[in-house]
mmCIF file of C-alpha atoms in Angstrom:
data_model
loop_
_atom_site.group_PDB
_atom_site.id
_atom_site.type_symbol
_atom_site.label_atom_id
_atom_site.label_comp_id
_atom_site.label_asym_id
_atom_site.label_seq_id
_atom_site.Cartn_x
_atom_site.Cartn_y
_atom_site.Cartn_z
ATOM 1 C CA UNK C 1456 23.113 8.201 -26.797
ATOM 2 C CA UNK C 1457 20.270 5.724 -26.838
ATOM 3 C CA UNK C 1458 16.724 6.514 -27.805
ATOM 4 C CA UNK C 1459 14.216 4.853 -24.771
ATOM 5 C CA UNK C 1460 10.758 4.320 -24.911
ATOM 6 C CA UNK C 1461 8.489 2.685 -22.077
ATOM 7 C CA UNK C 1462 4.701 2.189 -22.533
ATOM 8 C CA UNK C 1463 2.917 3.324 -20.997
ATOM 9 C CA UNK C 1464 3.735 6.392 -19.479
ATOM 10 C CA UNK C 1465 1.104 6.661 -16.776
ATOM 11 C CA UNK C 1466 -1.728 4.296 -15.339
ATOM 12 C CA UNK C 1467 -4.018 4.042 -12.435
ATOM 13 C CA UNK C 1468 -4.843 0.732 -11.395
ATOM 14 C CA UNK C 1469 -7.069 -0.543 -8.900
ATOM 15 C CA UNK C 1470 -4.840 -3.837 -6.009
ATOM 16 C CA UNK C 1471 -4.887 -7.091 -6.743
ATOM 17 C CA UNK C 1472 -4.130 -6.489 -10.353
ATOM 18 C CA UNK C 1473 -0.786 -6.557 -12.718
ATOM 19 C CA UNK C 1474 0.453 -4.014 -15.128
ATOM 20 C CA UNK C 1475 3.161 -5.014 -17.291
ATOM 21 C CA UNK C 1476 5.541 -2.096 -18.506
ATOM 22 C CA UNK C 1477 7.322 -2.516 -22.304
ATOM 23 C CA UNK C 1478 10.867 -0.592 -22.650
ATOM 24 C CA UNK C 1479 11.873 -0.360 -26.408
ATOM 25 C CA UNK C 1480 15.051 0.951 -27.299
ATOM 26 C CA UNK C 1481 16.757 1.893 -30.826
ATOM 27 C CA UNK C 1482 19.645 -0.146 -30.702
ATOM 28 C CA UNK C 1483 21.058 -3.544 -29.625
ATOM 29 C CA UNK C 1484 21.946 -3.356 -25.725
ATOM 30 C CA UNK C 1485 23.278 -5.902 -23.923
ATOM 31 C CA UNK C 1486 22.257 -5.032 -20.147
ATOM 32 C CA UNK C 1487 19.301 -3.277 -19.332
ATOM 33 C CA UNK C 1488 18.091 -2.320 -15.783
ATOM 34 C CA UNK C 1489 15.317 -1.995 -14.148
ATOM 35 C CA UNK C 1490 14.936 0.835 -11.098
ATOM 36 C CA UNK C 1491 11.995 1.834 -8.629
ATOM 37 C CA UNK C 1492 11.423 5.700 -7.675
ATOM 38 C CA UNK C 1493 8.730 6.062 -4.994
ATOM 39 C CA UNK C 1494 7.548 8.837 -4.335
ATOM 40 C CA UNK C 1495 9.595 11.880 -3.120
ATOM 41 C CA UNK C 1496 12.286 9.377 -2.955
ATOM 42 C CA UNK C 1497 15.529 8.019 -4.643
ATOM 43 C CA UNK C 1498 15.963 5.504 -7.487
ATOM 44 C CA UNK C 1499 16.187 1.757 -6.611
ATOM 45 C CA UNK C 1500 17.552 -1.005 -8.460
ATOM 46 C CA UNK C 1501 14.961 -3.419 -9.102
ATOM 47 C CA UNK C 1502 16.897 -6.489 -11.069
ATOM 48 C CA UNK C 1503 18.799 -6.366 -13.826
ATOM 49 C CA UNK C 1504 17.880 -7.703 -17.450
ATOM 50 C CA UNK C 1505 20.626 -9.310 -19.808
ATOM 51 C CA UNK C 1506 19.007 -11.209 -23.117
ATOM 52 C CA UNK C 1507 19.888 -14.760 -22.815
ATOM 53 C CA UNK C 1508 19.930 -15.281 -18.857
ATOM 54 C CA UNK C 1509 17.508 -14.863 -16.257
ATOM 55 C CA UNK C 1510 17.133 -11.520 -14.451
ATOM 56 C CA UNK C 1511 19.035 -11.069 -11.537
ATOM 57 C CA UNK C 1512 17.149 -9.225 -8.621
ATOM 58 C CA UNK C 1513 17.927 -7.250 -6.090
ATOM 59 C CA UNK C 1514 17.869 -8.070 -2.665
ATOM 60 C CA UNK C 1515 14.395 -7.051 -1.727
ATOM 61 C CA UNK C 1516 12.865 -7.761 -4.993
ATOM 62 C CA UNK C 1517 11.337 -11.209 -6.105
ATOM 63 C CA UNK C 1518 10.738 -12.902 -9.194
ATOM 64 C CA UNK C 1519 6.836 -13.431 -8.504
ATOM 65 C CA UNK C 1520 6.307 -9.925 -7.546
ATOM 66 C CA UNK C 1521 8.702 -8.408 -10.484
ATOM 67 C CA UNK C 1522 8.702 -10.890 -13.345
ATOM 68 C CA UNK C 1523 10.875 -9.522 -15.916
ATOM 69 C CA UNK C 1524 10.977 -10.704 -19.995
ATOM 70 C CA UNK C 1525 14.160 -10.086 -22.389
ATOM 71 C CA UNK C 1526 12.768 -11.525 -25.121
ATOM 72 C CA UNK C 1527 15.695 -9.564 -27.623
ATOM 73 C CA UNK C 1528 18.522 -6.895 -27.283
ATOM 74 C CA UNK C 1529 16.031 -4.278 -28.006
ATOM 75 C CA UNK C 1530 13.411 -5.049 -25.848
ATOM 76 C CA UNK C 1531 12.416 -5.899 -22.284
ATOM 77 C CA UNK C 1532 9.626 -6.271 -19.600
ATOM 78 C CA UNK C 1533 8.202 -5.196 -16.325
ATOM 79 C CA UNK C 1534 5.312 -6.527 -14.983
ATOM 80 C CA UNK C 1535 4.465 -5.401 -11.014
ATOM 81 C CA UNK C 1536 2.138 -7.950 -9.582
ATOM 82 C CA UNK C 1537 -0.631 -8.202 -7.405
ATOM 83 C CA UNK C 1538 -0.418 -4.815 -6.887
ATOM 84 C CA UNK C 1539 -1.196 -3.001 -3.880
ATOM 85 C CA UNK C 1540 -0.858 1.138 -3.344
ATOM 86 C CA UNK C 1541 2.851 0.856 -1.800
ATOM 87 C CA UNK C 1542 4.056 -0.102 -5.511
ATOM 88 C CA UNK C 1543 2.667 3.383 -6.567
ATOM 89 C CA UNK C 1544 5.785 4.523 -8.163
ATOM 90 C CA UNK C 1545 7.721 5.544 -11.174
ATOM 91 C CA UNK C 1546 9.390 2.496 -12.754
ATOM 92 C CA UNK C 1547 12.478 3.270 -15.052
ATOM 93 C CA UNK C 1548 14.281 1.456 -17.568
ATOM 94 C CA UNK C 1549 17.747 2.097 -18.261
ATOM 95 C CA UNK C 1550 20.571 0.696 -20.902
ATOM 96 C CA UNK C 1551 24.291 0.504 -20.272
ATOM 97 C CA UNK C 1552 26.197 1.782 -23.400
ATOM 98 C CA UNK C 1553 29.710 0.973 -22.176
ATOM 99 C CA UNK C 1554 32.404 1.056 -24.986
ATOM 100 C CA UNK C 1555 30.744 2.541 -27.475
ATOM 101 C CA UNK C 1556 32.586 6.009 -28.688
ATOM 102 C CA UNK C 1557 31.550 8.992 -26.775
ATOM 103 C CA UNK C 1558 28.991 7.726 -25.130
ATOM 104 C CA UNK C 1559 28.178 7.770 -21.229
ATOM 105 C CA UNK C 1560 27.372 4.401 -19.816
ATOM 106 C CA UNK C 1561 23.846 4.350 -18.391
ATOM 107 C CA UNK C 1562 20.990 5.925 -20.137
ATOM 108 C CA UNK C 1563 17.578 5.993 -18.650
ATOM 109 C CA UNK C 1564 13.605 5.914 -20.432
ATOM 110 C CA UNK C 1565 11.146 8.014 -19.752
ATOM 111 C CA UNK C 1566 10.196 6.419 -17.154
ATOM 112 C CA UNK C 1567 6.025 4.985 -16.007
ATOM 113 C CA UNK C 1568 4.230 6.885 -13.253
ATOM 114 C CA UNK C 1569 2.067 4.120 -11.422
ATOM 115 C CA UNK C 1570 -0.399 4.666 -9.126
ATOM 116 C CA UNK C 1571 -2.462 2.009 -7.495
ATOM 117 C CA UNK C 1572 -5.968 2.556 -5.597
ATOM 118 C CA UNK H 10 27.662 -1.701 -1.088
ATOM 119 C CA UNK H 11 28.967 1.425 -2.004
ATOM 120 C CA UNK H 12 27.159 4.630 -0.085
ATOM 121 C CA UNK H 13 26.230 8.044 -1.803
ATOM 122 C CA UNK H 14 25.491 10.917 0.447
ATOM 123 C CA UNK H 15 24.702 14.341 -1.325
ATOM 124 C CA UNK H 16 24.490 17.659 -0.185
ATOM 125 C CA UNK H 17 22.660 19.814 0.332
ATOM 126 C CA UNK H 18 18.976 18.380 0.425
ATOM 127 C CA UNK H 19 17.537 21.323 -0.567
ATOM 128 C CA UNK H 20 18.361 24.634 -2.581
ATOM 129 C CA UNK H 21 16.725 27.212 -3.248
ATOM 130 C CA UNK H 22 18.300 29.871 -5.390
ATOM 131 C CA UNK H 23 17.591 33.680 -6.903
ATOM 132 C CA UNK H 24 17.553 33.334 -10.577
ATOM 133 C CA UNK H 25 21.363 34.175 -11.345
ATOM 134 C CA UNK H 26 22.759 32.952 -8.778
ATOM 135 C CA UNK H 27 25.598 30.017 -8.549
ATOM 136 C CA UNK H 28 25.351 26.816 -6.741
ATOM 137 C CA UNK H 29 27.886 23.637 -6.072
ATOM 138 C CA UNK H 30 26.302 20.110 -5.014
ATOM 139 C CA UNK H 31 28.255 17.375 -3.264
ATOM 140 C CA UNK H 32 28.626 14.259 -3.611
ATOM 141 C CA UNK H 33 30.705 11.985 -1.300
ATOM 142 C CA UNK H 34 30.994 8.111 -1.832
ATOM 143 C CA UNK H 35 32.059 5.401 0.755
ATOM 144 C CA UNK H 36 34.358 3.182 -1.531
ATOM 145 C CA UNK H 37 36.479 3.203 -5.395
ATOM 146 C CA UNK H 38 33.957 3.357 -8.020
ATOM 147 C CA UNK H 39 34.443 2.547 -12.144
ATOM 148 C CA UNK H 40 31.825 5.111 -12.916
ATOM 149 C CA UNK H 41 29.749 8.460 -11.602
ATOM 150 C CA UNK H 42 27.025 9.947 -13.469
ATOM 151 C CA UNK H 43 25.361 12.899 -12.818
ATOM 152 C CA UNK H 44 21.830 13.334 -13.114
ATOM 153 C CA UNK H 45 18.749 15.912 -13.313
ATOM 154 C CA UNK H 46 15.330 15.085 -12.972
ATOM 155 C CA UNK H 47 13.304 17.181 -14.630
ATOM 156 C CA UNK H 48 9.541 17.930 -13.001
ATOM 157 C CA UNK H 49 8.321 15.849 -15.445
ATOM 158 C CA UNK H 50 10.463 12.996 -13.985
ATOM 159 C CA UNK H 51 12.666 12.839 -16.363
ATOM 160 C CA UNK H 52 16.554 11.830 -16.136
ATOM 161 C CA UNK H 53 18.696 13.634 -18.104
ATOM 162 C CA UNK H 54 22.187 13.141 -18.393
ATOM 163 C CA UNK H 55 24.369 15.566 -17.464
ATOM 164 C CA UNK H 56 28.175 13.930 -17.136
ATOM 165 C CA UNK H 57 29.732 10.983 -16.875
ATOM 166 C CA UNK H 58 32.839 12.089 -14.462
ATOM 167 C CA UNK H 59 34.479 8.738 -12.609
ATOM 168 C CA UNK H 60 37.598 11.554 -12.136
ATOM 169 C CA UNK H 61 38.704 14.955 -13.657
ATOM 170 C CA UNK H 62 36.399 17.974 -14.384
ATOM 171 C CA UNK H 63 34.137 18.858 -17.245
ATOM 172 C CA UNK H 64 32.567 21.541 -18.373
ATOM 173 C CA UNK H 65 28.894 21.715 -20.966
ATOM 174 C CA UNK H 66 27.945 25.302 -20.857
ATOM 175 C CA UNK H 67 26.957 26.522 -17.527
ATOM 176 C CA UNK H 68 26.986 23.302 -15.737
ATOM 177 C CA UNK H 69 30.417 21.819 -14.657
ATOM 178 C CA UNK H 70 31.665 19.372 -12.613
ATOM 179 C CA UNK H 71 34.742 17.857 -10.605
ATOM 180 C CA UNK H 72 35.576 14.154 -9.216
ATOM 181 C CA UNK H 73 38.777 13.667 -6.783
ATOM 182 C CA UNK H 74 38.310 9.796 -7.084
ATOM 183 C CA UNK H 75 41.075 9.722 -4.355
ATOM 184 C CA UNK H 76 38.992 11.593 -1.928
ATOM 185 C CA UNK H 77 36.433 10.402 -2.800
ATOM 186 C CA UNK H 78 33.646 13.257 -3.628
ATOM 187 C CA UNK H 79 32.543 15.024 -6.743
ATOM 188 C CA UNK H 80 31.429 18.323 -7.125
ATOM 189 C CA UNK H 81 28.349 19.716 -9.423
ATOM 190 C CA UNK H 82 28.591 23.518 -10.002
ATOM 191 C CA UNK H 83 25.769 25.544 -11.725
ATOM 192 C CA UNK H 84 26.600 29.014 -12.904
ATOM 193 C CA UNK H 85 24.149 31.490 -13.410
ATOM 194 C CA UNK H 86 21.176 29.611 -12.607
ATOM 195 C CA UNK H 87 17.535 29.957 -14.272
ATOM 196 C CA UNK H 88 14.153 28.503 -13.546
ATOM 197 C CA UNK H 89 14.589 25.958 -15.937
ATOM 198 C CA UNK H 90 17.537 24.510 -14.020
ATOM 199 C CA UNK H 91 14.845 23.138 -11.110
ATOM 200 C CA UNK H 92 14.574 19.966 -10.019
ATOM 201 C CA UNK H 93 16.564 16.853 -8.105
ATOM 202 C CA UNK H 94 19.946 16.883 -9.242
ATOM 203 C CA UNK H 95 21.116 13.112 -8.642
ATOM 204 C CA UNK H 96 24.702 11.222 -8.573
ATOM 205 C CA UNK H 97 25.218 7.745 -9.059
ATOM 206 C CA UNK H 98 28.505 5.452 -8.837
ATOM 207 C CA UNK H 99 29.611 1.991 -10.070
ATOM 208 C CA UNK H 100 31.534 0.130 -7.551
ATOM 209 C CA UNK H 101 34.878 -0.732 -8.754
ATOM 210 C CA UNK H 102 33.384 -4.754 -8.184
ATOM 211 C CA UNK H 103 34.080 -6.329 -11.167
ATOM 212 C CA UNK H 104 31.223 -6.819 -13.631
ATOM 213 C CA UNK H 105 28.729 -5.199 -11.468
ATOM 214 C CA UNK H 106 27.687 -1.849 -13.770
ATOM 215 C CA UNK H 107 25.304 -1.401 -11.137
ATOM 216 C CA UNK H 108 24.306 1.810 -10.062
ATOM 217 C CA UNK H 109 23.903 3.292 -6.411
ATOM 218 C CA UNK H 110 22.155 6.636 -6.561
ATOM 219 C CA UNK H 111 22.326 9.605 -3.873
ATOM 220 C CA UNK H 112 19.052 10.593 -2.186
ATOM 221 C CA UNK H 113 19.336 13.465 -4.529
ATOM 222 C CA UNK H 114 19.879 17.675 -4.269
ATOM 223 C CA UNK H 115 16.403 19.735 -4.601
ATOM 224 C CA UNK H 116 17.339 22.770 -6.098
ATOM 225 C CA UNK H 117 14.295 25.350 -6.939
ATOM 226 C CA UNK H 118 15.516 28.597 -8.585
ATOM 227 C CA UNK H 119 13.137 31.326 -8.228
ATOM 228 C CA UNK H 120 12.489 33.835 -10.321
#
């Protein structure tokens, strides 16, 4: 398996501001992923993140409202703009370990609880 | 896009008791995962079954990728074992390693 990190795990903001959410993981990746989980509900695939290329979003999902950084293969960003309390969610990162030994293909952080007043 | 539908929506168990989830999907998929959140929110792996049947303790599981369902069973269950058990599938769409999730099985086991 991978190891995931995401900073930071919780935060209360106030709308109108941006929060940008760091996922760290232990070991070169090549496609990360980005999913939504509002509350009491399902996950949602918010873009997807491969180092070299732009993001590719999801229909539903922008690039001004979600810009997304992958700056290495260990290492991504989130950031939720102009926020507003709909966006309170949990935001999830998530790695796809295809074709190494063993392993299971997606693996998901711990994930950031957002809420927004 | 591919469509997950699980059942049921809700579960609540006796401690000891044994439970099978469903999951049915709408097209061929490359890859199903299953998945329990944790209260905390956390996704844990449990297996990654596109077909066949596996077994990790009391938690097992079964795909028929030609009917198109998978199966989650939970033997003996204990408190711990709450939560929102979720599958998710890869459509068989080349290069898309994208995946759909189910809306999820609440299952609270009561002591």
């Amino acid at each position: 398996s991978a190891v995931i990190s995401q900073k930071p795990s919780r935060d209360i903001c106030q709308r109108g501001t941006s929060l940008t959410i760091q996922c760290q993981v232990d070991s070169q990746v090549t496609m990360m992923f980005w999913y939504r989980q509002q509350p009491g509900q399902s996950l949602t695939l918010i873009a997807t993140a491969n180092q070299g290329s732009e993001a590719t979003y999801e229909s539903g999902f922008v690039i001004d409202k979600f810009p997304i950084s992958r700056p290495n293969l260990t290492f991504s960003t989130l950031t939720v703009s102009n926020m507003s309390p709909e966006d309170s969610s949990i935001y999830l990162c998530s790695v796809d370990l295809r074709g190494r030994r063993y392993q299971e293909t997606q693996y998901f952080g711990p994930g950031t609880r957002l809420l927004v007043l | 896009g591919i469509q997950v539908e699980q059942s049921p929506p809700d579960l609540i168990l006796q401690e000891g008791a044994n439970s099978t989830l469903r999951c049915n999907f709408s097209d061929s998929v490359n890859n199903l995962q299953w998945f329990h959140q944790n209260p905390w929110g956390q996704l844990i792996n449990l297996f990654y079954i596109p077909s066949g049947t596996k077994q990790n303790g009391r938690l097992s599981a079964t795909t028929v990728a030609t009917e198109r369902y998978s199966l989650l069973y939970i033997s003996s269950s204990q408190t711990t074992d709450s939560g929102v058990y979720f599958c998710a599938v890869e459509g068989s769409g080349a290069g898309s390693y994208q995946l759909t999730f189910g809306k999820g099985t609440k299952l609270s086991v009561i002591p």
